[in-house]
Amino acid sequence: DAKTTQPPSMDCAEGRAANLPCNHSTISGNEYVYWYRQIHSQGPQYIIHGLKNNETNEMASLIITEDRKSSTLILPHATLRDTAVYYCIVKVDKIIFGKGTRLHILP
Amino acid sequence: EAGVAQSPRYKIIEKRQSVAFWCNPISGHATLYWYQQILGQGPKLLIQFQNNGVVDDSQLPKDRFSAERLKGVDSTLKIQPAKLEDSAVYLCASSQETVSYEQYFGPGTRLTVT
């Protein structure tokens, strides 16, 4: 399985875009990139996933580089409710969570 | 739609005692997962069921942990006997058979072993 590298923590001002990076330099051609988040005392929540193309849904956008070795999750207008641990996962069939990035939204 | 239900939400036991957790997945979800999340770490998959059958239990400590999913709906996870290192949050998740990347998680059961 491809390994992912994420910064342990990040800060973002409320109302600004939060850009969470993820490196996955050993990703294989058939491995998807998934993002989940976990708000304190809750179970993880699926956000978005992608293979090659950039993806957008009501929660976030996912930008995958052309060589697929890294990606960025974008929360366009961060709110205090977006404070959570964000997990970047690369896998074909099984979700494996790392330690993620703890995102703090600053008022 | 109703989410994944788990009970109890909290449990405190002494080491060497036994404990059981219950999970009711989202209606119609064929796949059910049990995860263990130790403080400060991401969730670790313990076991995955597809309907009644076990798909993956490679990380389940089978000498003390057991799980079943009767009739392909509810599931129970048991620990017997518990050790101090079993203190963690136990999360249940479910997904549709054809959309396995989108897992829906329950609130979890926080287990403290003293």
CSV table of C-alpha atoms in Angstrom, one decimal, chain A:
chain,number,residue,atom,x,y,z
A,1,ASP,CA,0.0,0.0,0.0
A,2,ALA,CA,1.2,3.5,-0.8
A,3,LYS,CA,2.3,5.5,2.2
A,4,THR,CA,1.0,9.0,2.8
A,5,THR,CA,2.7,11.9,4.6
A,6,GLN,CA,0.7,14.7,6.1
A,7,PRO,CA,1.7,17.6,8.4
A,8,PRO,CA,0.7,16.8,12.0
A,9,SER,CA,-1.1,20.1,12.4
A,10,MET,CA,-2.2,23.3,10.6
A,11,ASP,CA,-4.0,26.5,11.4
A,12,CYS,CA,-6.4,28.4,9.2
A,13,ALA,CA,-8.3,31.6,9.8
A,14,GLU,CA,-12.1,31.3,9.8
A,15,GLY,CA,-13.6,32.2,6.4
A,16,ARG,CA,-10.4,31.5,4.5
A,17,ALA,CA,-9.6,28.5,2.4
A,18,ALA,CA,-7.9,25.6,4.2
A,19,ASN,CA,-5.5,23.8,2.0
A,20,LEU,CA,-4.4,20.4,3.4
A,21,PRO,CA,-1.5,18.7,1.6
A,22,CYS,CA,-0.7,15.0,1.3
A,23,ASN,CA,2.3,13.3,-0.2
A,24,HIS,CA,1.9,9.9,-1.7
A,25,SER,CA,4.9,9.5,-3.9
A,26,THR,CA,4.7,5.6,-4.1
A,27,ILE,CA,1.0,5.6,-5.3
A,28,SER,CA,0.2,3.0,-7.9
A,29,GLY,CA,-1.8,3.5,-11.0
A,30,ASN,CA,-5.0,1.9,-9.6
A,31,GLU,CA,-4.9,3.4,-6.1
A,32,TYR,CA,-7.4,6.0,-5.2
A,33,VAL,CA,-6.9,9.0,-2.9
A,34,TYR,CA,-9.5,9.3,-0.1
A,35,TRP,CA,-10.0,12.0,2.5
A,36,TYR,CA,-11.9,11.5,5.7
A,37,ARG,CA,-12.1,13.8,8.7
A,38,GLN,CA,-12.8,13.1,12.4
A,39,ILE,CA,-14.3,15.7,14.6
A,40,HIS,CA,-13.6,15.4,18.3
A,41,SER,CA,-15.5,12.5,19.9
A,42,GLN,CA,-17.1,11.4,16.7
A,43,GLY,CA,-16.4,8.7,14.2
A,44,PRO,CA,-14.6,9.6,10.9
A,45,GLN,CA,-16.6,11.1,8.1
A,46,TYR,CA,-16.0,10.5,4.4
A,47,ILE,CA,-15.2,13.7,2.5
A,48,ILE,CA,-14.1,13.0,-1.0
A,49,HIS,CA,-12.0,10.7,-3.2
A,50,GLY,CA,-10.3,10.8,-6.6
A,51,LEU,CA,-8.1,8.8,-9.0
A,52,LYS,CA,-6.6,11.2,-11.5
A,53,ASN,CA,-8.9,14.1,-12.1
A,54,ASN,CA,-9.7,16.9,-9.7
A,55,GLU,CA,-12.9,16.4,-7.8
A,56,THR,CA,-15.4,18.7,-6.1
A,57,ASN,CA,-18.4,18.1,-3.9
A,58,GLU,CA,-20.5,20.1,-1.4
A,59,MET,CA,-17.8,19.7,1.3
A,60,ALA,CA,-14.5,20.1,-0.5
A,61,SER,CA,-12.3,20.0,-3.5
A,62,LEU,CA,-9.6,17.5,-4.2
A,63,ILE,CA,-6.6,18.5,-6.4
A,64,ILE,CA,-4.3,15.7,-7.5
A,65,THR,CA,-1.1,16.5,-9.2
A,66,GLU,CA,-0.5,15.3,-12.7
A,67,ASP,CA,2.1,12.7,-11.6
A,68,ARG,CA,-0.3,11.7,-8.7
A,69,LYS,CA,2.5,11.9,-6.2
A,70,SER,CA,0.7,14.5,-4.1
A,71,SER,CA,-2.8,16.0,-3.5
A,72,THR,CA,-4.4,18.8,-1.7
A,73,LEU,CA,-7.8,18.9,0.0
A,74,ILE,CA,-9.4,22.3,-0.1
A,75,LEU,CA,-12.1,23.5,2.2
A,76,PRO,CA,-13.1,26.7,0.4
A,77,HIS,CA,-14.5,28.7,3.4
A,78,ALA,CA,-13.4,27.2,6.6
A,79,THR,CA,-15.6,27.5,9.7
A,80,LEU,CA,-15.1,26.6,13.3
A,81,ARG,CA,-17.0,23.4,12.6
A,82,ASP,CA,-14.2,22.3,10.3
A,83,THR,CA,-11.8,21.9,13.2
A,84,ALA,CA,-11.0,18.2,13.0
A,85,VAL,CA,-8.3,15.6,12.2
A,86,TYR,CA,-8.1,15.1,8.4
A,87,TYR,CA,-6.9,11.8,7.0
A,88,CYS,CA,-5.4,11.3,3.6
A,89,ILE,CA,-5.6,7.6,2.6
A,90,VAL,CA,-4.4,5.8,-0.5
A,91,LYS,CA,-5.6,2.3,-1.1
A,92,VAL,CA,-7.2,0.0,-3.6
A,93,ASP,CA,-9.5,-2.0,-1.4
A,94,LYS,CA,-9.1,-1.3,2.3
A,95,ILE,CA,-9.1,2.0,4.2
A,96,ILE,CA,-6.0,2.4,6.4
A,97,PHE,CA,-5.9,5.5,8.6
A,98,GLY,CA,-2.6,7.2,9.5
A,99,LYS,CA,-2.3,9.9,12.1
A,100,GLY,CA,-3.7,12.7,9.8
A,101,THR,CA,-3.5,16.4,10.1
A,102,ARG,CA,-5.1,18.2,13.0
A,103,LEU,CA,-6.7,21.4,11.5
A,104,HIS,CA,-7.4,24.3,13.8
A,105,ILE,CA,-9.7,27.0,12.6
A,106,LEU,CA,-8.9,30.2,14.2
A,107,PRO,CA,-11.8,32.7,14.9
